[in-house]
Short mmCIF file of C-alpha atoms in Angstrom, two decimals:
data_model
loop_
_atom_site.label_atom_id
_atom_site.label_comp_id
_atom_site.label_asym_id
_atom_site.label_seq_id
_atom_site.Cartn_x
_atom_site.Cartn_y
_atom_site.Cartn_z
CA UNK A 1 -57.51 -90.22 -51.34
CA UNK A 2 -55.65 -87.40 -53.29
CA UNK A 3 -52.25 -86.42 -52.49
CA UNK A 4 -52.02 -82.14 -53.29
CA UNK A 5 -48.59 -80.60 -53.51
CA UNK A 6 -48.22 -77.30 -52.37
CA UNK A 7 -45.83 -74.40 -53.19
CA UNK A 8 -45.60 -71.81 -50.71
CA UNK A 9 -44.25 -68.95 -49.91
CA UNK A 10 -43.43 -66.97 -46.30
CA UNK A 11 -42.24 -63.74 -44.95
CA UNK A 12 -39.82 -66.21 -41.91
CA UNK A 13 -39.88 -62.94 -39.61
CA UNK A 14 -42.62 -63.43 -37.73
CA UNK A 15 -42.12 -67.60 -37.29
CA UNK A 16 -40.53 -69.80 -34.89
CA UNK A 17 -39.23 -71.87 -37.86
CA UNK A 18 -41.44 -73.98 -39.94
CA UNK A 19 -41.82 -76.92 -38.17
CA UNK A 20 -44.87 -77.15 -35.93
CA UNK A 21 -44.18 -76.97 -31.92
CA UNK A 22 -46.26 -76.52 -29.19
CA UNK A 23 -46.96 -72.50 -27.84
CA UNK A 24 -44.92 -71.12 -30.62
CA UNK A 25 -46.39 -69.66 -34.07
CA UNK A 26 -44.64 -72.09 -37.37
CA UNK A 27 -45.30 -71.98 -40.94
CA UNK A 28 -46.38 -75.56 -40.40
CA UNK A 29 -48.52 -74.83 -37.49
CA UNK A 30 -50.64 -71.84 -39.66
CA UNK A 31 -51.55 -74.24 -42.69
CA UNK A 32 -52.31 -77.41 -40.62
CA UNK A 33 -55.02 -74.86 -38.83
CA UNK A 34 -55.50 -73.94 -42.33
CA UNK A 35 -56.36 -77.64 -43.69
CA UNK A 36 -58.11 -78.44 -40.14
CA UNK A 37 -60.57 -75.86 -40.79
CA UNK A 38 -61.42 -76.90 -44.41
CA UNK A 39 -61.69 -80.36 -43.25
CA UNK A 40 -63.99 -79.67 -40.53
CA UNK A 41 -61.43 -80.00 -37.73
CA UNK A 42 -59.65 -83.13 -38.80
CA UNK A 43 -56.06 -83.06 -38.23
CA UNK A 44 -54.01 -83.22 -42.16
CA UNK A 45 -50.24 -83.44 -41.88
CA UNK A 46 -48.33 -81.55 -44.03
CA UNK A 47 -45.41 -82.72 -44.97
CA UNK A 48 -42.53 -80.30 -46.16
CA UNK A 49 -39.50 -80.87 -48.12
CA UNK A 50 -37.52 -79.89 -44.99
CA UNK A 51 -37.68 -77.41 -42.15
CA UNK A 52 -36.31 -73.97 -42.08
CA UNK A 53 -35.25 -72.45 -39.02
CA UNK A 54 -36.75 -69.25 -37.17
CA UNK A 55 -36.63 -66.15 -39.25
CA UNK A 56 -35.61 -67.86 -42.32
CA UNK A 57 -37.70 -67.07 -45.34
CA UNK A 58 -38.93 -69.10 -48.15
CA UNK A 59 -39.72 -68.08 -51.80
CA UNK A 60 -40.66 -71.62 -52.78
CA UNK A 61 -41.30 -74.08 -49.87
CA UNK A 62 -42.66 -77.25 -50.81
CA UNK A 63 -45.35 -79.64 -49.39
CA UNK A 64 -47.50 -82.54 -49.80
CA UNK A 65 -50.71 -83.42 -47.85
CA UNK A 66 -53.52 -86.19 -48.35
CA UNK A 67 -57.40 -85.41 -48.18
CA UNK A 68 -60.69 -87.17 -49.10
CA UNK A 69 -62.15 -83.99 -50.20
CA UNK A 70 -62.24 -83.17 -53.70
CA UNK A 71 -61.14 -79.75 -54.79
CA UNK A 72 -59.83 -78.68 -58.28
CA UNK A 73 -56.16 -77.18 -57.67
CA UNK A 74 -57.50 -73.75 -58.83
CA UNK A 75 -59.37 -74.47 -55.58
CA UNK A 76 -57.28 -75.46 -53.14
CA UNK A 77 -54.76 -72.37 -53.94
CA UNK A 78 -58.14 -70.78 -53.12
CA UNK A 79 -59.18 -72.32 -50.01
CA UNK A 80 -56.14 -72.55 -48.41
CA UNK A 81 -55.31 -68.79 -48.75
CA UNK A 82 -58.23 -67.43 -47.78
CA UNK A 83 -57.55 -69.07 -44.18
CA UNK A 84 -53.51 -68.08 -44.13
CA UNK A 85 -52.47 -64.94 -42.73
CA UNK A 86 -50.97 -62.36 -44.93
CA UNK A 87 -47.20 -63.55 -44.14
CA UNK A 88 -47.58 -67.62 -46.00
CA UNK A 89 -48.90 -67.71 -49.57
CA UNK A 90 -49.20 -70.69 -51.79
CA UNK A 91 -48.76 -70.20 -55.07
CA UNK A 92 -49.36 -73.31 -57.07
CA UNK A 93 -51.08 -76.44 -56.12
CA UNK A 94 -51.30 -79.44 -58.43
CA UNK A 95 -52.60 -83.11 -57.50
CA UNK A 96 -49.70 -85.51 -57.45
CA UNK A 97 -49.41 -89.02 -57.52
CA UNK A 98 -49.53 -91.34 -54.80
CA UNK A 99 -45.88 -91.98 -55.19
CA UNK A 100 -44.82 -88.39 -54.56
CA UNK A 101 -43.37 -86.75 -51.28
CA UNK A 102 -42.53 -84.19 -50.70
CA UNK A 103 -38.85 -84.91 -49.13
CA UNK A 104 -37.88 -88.12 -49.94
CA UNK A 105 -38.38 -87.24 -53.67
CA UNK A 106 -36.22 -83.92 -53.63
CA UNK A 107 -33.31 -83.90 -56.68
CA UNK A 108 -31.95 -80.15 -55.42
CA UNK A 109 -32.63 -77.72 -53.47
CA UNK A 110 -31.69 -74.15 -53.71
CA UNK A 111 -30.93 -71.39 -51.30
CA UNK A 112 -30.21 -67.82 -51.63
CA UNK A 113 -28.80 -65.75 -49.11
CA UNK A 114 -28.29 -61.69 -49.36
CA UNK A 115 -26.20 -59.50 -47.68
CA UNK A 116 -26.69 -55.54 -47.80
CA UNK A 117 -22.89 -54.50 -48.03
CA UNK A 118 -23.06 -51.16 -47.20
CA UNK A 119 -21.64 -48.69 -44.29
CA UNK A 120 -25.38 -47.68 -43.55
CA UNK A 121 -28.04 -49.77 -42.53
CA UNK A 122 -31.49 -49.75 -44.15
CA UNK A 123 -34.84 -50.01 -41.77
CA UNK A 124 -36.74 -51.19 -44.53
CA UNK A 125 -34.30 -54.14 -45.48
CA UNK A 126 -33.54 -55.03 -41.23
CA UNK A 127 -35.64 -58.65 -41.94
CA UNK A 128 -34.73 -59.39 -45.17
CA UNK A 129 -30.99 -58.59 -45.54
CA UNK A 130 -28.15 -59.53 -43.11
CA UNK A 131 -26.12 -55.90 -43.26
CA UNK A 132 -22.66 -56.42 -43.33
CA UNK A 133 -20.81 -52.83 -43.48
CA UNK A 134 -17.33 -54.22 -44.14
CA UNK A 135 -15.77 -53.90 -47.72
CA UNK A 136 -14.79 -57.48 -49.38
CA UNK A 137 -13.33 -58.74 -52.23
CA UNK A 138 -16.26 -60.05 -54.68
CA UNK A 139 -13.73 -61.64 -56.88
CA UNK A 140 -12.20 -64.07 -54.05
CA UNK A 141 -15.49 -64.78 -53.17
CA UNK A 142 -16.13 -66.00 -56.24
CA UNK A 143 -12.85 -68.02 -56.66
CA UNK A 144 -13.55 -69.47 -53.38
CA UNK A 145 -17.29 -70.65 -54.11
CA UNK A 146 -15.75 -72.65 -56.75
CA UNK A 147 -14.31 -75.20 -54.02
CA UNK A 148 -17.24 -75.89 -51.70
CA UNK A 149 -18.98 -77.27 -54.99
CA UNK A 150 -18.51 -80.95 -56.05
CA UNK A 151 -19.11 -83.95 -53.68
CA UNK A 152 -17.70 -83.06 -49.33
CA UNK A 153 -17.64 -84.05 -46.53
CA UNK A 154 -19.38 -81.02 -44.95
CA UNK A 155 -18.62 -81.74 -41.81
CA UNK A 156 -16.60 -78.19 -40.92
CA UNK A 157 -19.50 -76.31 -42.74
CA UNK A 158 -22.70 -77.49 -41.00
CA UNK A 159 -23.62 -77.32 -36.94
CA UNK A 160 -21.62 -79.64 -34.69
CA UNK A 161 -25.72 -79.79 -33.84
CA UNK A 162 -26.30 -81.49 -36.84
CA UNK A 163 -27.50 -85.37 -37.08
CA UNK A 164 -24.21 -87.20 -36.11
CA UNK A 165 -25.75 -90.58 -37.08
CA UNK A 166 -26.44 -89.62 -40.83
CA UNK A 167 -23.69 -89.10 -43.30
CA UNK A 168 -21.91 -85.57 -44.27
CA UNK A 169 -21.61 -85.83 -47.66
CA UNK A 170 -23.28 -83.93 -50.21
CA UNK A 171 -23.12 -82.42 -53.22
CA UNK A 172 -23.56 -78.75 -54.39
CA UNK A 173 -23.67 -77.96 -58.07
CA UNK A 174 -23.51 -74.39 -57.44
CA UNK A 175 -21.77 -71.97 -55.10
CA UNK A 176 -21.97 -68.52 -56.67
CA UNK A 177 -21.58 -64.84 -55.94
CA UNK A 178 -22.20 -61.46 -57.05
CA UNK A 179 -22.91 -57.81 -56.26
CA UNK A 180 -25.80 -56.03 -57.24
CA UNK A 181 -25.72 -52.67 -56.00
CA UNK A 182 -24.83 -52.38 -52.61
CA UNK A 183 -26.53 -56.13 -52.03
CA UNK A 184 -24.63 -58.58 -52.36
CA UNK A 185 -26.56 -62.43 -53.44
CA UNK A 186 -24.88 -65.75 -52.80
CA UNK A 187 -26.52 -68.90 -54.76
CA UNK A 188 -26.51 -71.94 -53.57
CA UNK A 189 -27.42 -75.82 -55.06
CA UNK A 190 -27.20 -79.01 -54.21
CA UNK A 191 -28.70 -82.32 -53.36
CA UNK A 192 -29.12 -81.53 -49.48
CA UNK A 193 -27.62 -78.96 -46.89
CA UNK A 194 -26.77 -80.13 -43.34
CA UNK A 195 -28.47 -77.98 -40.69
CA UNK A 196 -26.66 -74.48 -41.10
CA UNK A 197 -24.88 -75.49 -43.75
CA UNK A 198 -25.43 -72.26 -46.27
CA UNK A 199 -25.14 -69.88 -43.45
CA UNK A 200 -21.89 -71.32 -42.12
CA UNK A 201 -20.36 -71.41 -46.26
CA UNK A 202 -21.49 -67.92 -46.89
CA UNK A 203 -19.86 -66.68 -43.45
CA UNK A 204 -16.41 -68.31 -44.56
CA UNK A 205 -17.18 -66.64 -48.01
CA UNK A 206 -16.93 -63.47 -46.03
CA UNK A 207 -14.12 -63.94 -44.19
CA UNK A 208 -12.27 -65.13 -47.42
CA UNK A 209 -14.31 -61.48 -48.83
CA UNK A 210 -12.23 -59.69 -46.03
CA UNK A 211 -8.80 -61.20 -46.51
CA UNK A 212 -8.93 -63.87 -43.04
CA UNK A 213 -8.78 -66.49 -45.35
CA UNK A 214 -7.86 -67.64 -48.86
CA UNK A 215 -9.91 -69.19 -51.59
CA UNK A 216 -6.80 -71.48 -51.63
CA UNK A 217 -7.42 -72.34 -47.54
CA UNK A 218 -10.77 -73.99 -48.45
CA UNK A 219 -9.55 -77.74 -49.25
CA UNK A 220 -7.27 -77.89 -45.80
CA UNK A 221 -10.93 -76.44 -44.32
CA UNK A 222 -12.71 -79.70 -45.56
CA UNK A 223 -9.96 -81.96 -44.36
CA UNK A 224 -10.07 -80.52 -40.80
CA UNK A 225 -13.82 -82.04 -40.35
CA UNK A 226 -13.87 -79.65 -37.47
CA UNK A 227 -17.15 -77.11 -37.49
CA UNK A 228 -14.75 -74.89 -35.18
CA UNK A 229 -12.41 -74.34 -38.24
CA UNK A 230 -15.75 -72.96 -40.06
CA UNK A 231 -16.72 -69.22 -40.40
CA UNK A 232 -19.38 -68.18 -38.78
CA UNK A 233 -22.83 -69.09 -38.43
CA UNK A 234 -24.94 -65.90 -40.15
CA UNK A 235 -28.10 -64.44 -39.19
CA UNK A 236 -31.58 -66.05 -40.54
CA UNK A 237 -32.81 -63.09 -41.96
CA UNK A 238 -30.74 -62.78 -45.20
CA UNK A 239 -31.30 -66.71 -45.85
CA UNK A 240 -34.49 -67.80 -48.34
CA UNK A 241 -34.82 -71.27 -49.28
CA UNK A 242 -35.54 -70.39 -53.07
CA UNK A 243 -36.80 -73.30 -54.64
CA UNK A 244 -37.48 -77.39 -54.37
CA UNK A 245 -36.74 -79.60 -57.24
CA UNK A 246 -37.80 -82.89 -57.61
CA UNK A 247 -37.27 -86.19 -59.35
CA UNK A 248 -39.89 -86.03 -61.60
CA UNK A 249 -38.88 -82.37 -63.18
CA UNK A 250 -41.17 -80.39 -61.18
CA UNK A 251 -40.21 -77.82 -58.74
CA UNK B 1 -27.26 -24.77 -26.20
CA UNK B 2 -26.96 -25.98 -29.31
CA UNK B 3 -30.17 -27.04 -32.10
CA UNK B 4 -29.56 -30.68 -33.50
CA UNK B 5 -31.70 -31.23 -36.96
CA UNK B 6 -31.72 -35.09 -37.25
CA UNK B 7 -33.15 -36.96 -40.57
CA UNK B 8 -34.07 -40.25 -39.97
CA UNK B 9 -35.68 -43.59 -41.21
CA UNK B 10 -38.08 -45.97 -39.61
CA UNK B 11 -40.43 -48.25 -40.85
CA UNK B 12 -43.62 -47.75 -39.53
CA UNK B 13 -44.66 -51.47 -39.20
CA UNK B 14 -44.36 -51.98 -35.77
CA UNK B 15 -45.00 -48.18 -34.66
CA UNK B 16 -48.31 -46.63 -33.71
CA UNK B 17 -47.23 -43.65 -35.22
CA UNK B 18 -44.68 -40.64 -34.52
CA UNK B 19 -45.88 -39.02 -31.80
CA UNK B 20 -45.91 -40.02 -28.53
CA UNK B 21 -48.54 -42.03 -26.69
CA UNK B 22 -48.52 -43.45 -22.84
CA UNK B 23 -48.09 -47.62 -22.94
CA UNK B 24 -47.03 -47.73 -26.60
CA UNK B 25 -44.52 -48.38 -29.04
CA UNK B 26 -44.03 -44.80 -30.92
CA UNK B 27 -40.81 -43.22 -33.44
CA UNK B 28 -40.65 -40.12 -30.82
CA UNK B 29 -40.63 -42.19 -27.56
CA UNK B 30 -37.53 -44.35 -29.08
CA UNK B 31 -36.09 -41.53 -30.00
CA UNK B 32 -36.51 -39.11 -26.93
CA UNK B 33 -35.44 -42.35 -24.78
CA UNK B 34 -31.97 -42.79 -26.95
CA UNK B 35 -31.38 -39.01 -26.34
CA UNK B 36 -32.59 -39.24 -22.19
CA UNK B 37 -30.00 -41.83 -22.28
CA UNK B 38 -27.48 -39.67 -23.44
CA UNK B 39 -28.06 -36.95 -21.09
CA UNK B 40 -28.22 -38.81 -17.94
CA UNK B 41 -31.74 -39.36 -17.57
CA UNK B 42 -32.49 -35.79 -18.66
CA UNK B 43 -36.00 -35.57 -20.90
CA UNK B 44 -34.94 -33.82 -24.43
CA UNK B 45 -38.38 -33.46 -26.37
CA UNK B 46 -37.63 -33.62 -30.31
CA UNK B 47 -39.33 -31.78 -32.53
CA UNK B 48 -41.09 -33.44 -35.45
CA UNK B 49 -41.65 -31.84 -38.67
CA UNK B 50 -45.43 -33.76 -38.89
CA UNK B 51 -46.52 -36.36 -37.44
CA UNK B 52 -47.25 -40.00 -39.36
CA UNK B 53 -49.80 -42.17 -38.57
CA UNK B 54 -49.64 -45.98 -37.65
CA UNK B 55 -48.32 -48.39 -39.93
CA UNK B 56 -46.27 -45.20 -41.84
CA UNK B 57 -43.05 -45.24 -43.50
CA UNK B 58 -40.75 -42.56 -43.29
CA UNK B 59 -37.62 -42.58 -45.87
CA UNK B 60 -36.30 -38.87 -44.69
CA UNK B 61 -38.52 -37.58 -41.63
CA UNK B 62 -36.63 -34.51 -39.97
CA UNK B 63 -36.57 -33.47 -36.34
CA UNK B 64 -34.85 -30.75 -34.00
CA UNK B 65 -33.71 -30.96 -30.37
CA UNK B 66 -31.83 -28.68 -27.88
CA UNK B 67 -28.81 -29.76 -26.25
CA UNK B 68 -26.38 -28.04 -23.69
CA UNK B 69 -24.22 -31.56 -24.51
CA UNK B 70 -21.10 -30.74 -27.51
CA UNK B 71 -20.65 -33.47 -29.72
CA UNK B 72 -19.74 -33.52 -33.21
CA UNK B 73 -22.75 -33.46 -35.80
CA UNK B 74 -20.61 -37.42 -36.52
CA UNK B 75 -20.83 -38.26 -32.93
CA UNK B 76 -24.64 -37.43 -32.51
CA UNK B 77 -25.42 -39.52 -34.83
CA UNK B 78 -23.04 -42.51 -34.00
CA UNK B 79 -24.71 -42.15 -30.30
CA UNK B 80 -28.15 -41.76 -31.27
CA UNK B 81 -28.08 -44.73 -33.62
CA UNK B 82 -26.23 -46.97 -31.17
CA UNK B 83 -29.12 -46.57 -28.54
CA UNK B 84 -32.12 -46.59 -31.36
CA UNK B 85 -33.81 -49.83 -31.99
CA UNK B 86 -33.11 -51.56 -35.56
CA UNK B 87 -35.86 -50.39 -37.22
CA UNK B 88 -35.24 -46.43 -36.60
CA UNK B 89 -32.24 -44.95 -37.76
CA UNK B 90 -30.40 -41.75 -37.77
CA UNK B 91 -28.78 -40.73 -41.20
CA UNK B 92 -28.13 -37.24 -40.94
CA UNK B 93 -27.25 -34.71 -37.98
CA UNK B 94 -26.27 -31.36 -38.33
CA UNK B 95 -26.08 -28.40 -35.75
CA UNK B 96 -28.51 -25.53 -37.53
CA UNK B 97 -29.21 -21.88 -35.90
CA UNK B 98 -31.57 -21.29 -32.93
CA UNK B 99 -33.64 -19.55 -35.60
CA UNK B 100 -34.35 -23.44 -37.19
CA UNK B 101 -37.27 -24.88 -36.48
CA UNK B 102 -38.41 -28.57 -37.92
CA UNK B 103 -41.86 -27.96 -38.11
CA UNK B 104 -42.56 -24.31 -38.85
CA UNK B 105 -39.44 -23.86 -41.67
CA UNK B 106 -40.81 -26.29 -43.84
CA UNK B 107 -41.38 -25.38 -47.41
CA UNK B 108 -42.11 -28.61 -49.05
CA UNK B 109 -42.59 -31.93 -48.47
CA UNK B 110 -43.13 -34.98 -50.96
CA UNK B 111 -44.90 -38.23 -49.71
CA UNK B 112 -44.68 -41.43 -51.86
CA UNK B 113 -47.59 -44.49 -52.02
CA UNK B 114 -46.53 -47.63 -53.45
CA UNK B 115 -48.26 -50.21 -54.36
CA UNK B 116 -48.44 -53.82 -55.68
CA UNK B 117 -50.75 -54.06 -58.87
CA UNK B 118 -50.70 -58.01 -59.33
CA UNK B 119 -53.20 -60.23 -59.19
CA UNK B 120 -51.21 -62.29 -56.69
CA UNK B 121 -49.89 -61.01 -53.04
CA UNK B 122 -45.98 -61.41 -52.16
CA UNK B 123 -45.65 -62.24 -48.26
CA UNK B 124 -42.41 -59.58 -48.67
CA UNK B 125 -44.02 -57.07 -49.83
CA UNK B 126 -47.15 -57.08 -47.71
CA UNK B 127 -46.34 -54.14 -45.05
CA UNK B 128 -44.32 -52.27 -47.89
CA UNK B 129 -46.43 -52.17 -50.89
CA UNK B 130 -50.77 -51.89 -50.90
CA UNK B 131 -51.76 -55.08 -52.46
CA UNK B 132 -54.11 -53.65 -54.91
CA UNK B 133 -54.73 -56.67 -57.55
CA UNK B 134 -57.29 -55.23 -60.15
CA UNK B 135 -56.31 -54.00 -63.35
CA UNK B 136 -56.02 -50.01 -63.78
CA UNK B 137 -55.43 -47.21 -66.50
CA UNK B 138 -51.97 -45.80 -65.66
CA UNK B 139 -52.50 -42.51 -68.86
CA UNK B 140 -56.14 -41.61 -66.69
CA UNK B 141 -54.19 -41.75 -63.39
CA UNK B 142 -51.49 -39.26 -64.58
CA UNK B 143 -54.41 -37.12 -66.66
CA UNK B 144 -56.08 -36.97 -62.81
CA UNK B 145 -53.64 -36.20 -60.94
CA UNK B 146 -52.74 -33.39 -62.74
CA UNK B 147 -56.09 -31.82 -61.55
CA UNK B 148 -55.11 -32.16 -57.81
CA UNK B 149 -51.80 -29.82 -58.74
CA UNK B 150 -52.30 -26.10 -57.55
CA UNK B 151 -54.08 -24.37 -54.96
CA UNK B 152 -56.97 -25.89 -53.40
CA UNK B 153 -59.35 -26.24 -50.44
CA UNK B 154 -58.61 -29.83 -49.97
CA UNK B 155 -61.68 -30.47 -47.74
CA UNK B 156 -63.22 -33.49 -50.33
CA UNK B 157 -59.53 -35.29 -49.95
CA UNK B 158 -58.98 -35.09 -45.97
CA UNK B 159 -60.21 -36.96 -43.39
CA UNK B 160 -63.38 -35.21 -41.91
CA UNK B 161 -61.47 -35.37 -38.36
CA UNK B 162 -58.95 -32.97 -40.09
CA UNK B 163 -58.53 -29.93 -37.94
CA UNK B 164 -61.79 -28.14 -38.72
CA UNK B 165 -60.40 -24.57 -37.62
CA UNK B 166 -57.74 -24.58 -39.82
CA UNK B 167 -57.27 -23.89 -43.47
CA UNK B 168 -58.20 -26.68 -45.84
CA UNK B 169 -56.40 -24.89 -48.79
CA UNK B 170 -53.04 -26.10 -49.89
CA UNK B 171 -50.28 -26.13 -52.49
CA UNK B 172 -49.37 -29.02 -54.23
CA UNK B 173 -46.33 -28.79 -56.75
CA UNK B 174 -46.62 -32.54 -58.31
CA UNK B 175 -49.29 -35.57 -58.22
CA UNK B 176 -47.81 -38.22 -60.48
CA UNK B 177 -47.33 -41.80 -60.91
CA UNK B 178 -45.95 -44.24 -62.79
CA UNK B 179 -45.82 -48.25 -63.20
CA UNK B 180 -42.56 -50.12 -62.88
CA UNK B 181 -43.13 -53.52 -63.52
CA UNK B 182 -46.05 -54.65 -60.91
CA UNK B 183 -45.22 -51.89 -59.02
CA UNK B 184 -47.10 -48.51 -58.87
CA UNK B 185 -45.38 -45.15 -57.59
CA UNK B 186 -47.03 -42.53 -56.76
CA UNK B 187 -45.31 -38.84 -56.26
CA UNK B 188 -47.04 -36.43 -54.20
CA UNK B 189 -45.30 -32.63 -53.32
CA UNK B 190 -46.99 -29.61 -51.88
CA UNK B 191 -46.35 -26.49 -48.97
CA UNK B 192 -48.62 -28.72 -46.57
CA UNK B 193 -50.97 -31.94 -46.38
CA UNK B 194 -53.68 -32.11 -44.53
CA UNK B 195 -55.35 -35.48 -42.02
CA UNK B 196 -55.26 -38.66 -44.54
CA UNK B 197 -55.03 -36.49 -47.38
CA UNK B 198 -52.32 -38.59 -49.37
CA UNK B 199 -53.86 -41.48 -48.98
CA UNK B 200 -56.98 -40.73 -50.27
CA UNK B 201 -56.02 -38.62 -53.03
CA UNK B 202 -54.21 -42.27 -53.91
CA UNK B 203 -57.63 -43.96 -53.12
CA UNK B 204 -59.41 -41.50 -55.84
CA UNK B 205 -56.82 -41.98 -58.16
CA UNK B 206 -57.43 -45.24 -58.17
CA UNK B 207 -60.74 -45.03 -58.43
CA UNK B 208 -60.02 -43.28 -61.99
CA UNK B 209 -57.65 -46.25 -63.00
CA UNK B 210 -60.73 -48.83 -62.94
CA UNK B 211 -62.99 -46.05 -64.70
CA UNK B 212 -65.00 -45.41 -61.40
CA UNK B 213 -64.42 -41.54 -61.96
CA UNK B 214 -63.02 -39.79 -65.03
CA UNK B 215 -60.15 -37.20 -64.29
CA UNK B 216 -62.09 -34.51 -65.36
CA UNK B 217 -64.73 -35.24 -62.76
CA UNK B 218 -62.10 -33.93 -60.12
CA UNK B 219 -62.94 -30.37 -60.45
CA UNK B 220 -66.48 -31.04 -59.03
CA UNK B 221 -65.19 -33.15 -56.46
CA UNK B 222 -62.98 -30.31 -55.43
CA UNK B 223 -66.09 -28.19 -55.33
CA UNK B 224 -68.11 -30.06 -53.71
CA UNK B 225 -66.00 -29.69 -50.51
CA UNK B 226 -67.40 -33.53 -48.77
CA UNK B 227 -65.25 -35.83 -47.83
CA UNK B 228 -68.07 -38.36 -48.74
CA UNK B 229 -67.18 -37.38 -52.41
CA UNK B 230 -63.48 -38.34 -52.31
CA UNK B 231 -62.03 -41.76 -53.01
CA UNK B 232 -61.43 -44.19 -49.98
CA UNK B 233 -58.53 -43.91 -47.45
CA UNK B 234 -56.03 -46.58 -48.87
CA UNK B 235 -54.13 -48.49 -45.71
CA UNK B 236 -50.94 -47.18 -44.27
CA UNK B 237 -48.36 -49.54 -45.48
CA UNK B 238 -47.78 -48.31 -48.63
CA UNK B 239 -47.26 -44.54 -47.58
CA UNK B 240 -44.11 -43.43 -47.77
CA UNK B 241 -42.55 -39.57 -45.79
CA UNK B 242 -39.81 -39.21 -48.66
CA UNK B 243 -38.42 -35.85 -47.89
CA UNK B 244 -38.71 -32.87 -46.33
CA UNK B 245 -37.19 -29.44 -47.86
CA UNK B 246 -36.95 -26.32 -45.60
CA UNK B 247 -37.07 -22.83 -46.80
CA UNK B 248 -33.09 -22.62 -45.82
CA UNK B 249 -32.76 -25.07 -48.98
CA UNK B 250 -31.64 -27.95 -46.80
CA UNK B 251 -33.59 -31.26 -46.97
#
């Protein structure tokens, strides 16, 4: 048996999320059909550092799988693409230890999310950006990243949908900011997000952007545990999980 | 009655094409059925200055329509765009003489082809860019293209199902291009373009990047008037309707 871990990369648009379900097209869904038909129809599991939800895109998605066969990784890359469609791309694949997963081995994770702040809209950048025509204050922004990073309880910043068996605390090492343009990029790392978690921090970063609350506000925000005391929850489309790093230095 | 000129966006990905077509999805059919909105049900016919094909980008495509309804060149477009689907959009109106007309005032228009010159795809990029992964000689492109500048019957670089009544001769000011990073641009200007006729001036100047043809074989191309002779039809993604100038100097 060889365990093969895959980076990948895919356009979320066009996916139900990435976990496989029955009826619906998934990221998941497209490379187990992938693996089935290099494996003449046997079923291989993927298994993914974590899901993303529909729309959401991925720059560096990571997974491992297990297979008899014997390919080199130049190969695999190979295989495997030629059977995804043109919206899922893996870009590296190296054999891995037995010990390695693909989840339970993550160190930090990172997620991007970009807004296009600008009165007009842009056809081209509908999928890809969420456009937000209001003006905001970069600078508080900023100031108010600073508190969401550092060990939380993230329980006002993540769905009231989220797993209310499993604990709320994480850490981020990075919550950062800046315009480019007329886009705007938020960064994002830590060692785990809750389900909506960077989409609910970068809508309060908004609303502290537009002057409803105050960089200052943020501590009484994590005290409240309350997901209704939260900004909102943005749109997929301007969210990209951007890369997977793991305990043993790779990514 | 008053003349509306409208510029607008879309991106052609999920269009088959400008013009309107019974049972599907087309640029003028959103457009007309925004504007019947507006007038009560009443069918307004807009008036295209070309047509693009499926799959076709437009950054600045340019239209005219005839309305007994006063609005505001501001409020046309704020109730146009407000009944247009996300991936059309209004950015210019403007109330022009009854003299204007979209099609048969134009004095120019420039079409851009982009394309992605890596050896690997990016799942972003792949309705926006031509994933073209094979090395090519940028200084031969630009020495080439300069031969398609001029006056010429432009029968070799159209589509054979080109309007064979017509003229094939036409003006073009500029055929350039230039690399930015992975990316290739190409620049294409001229008085008129005929079926297919960027995109495969693009597919022969290609050809001359991987030293298929040599720019000074273009001449005899030219001469040979055969569409057999001319370089392949590149796909539709990557083709760009940048602007359109009118002979009134507006754009």
């Amino acid at each position: 048996m060889a365990k093969i871990k895959c980076v990948f990369s895919y356009d979320g648009t066009n996916f139900s999320g990435l976990q496989i379900q029955p009826q619906v097209r998934t990221v998941q869904g497209e490379l187990e059909k992938a693996l089935a038909k290099i494996h003449k129809g046997a079923h291989i599991p993927i298994h993914p550092s974590g899901r993303t939800d529909k729309g959401v895109h991925a720059k560096a998605q990571t997974a491992h799988f297990e297979t008899d066969y014997r390919l080199t990784p130049a190969d695999w890359k190979r295989a495997i693409n030629s059977l995804l469609p043109p919206d899922i791309h893996v870009d590296k694949t190296e054999q891995v230890p037995d010990s390695f997963h693909a989840r339970f081995d993550v160190l930090e994770k990172e997620y991007r999310y970009y807004i296009l702040n600008d009165a007009e809209p842009d056809v081209f950048k509908q999928n890809y950006l969420y456009h937000y025509p209001y003006q905001v204050d970069i600078k508080k922004m900023q100031e108010a990243g600073k508190f969401f990073e550092g060990t939380h309880d993230f329980t006002t910043f993540s769905s009231a949908k989220a797993d209310i068996k499993g604990s709320r605390i994480r850490t981020l090492y990075e919550v950062s900011c800046q315009l480019n343009g007329s886009e705007i990029e938020f960064v994002l790392r830590g060692n785990g997000f809750l389900y909506n978690m960077v989409r609910i921090i970068v809508g309060t970063l908004l609303d502290v952007g537009r002057g409803k609350q105050n960089p200052s506000d943020i501590a009484a925000l994590f005290a409240m545990k309350d997901r209704q005391a939260g900004g909102d929850t943005l749109p997929p489309q301007g969210l990209y999980l951007w890369q997977v790093r793991y305990t043993d230095g790779s990514s």
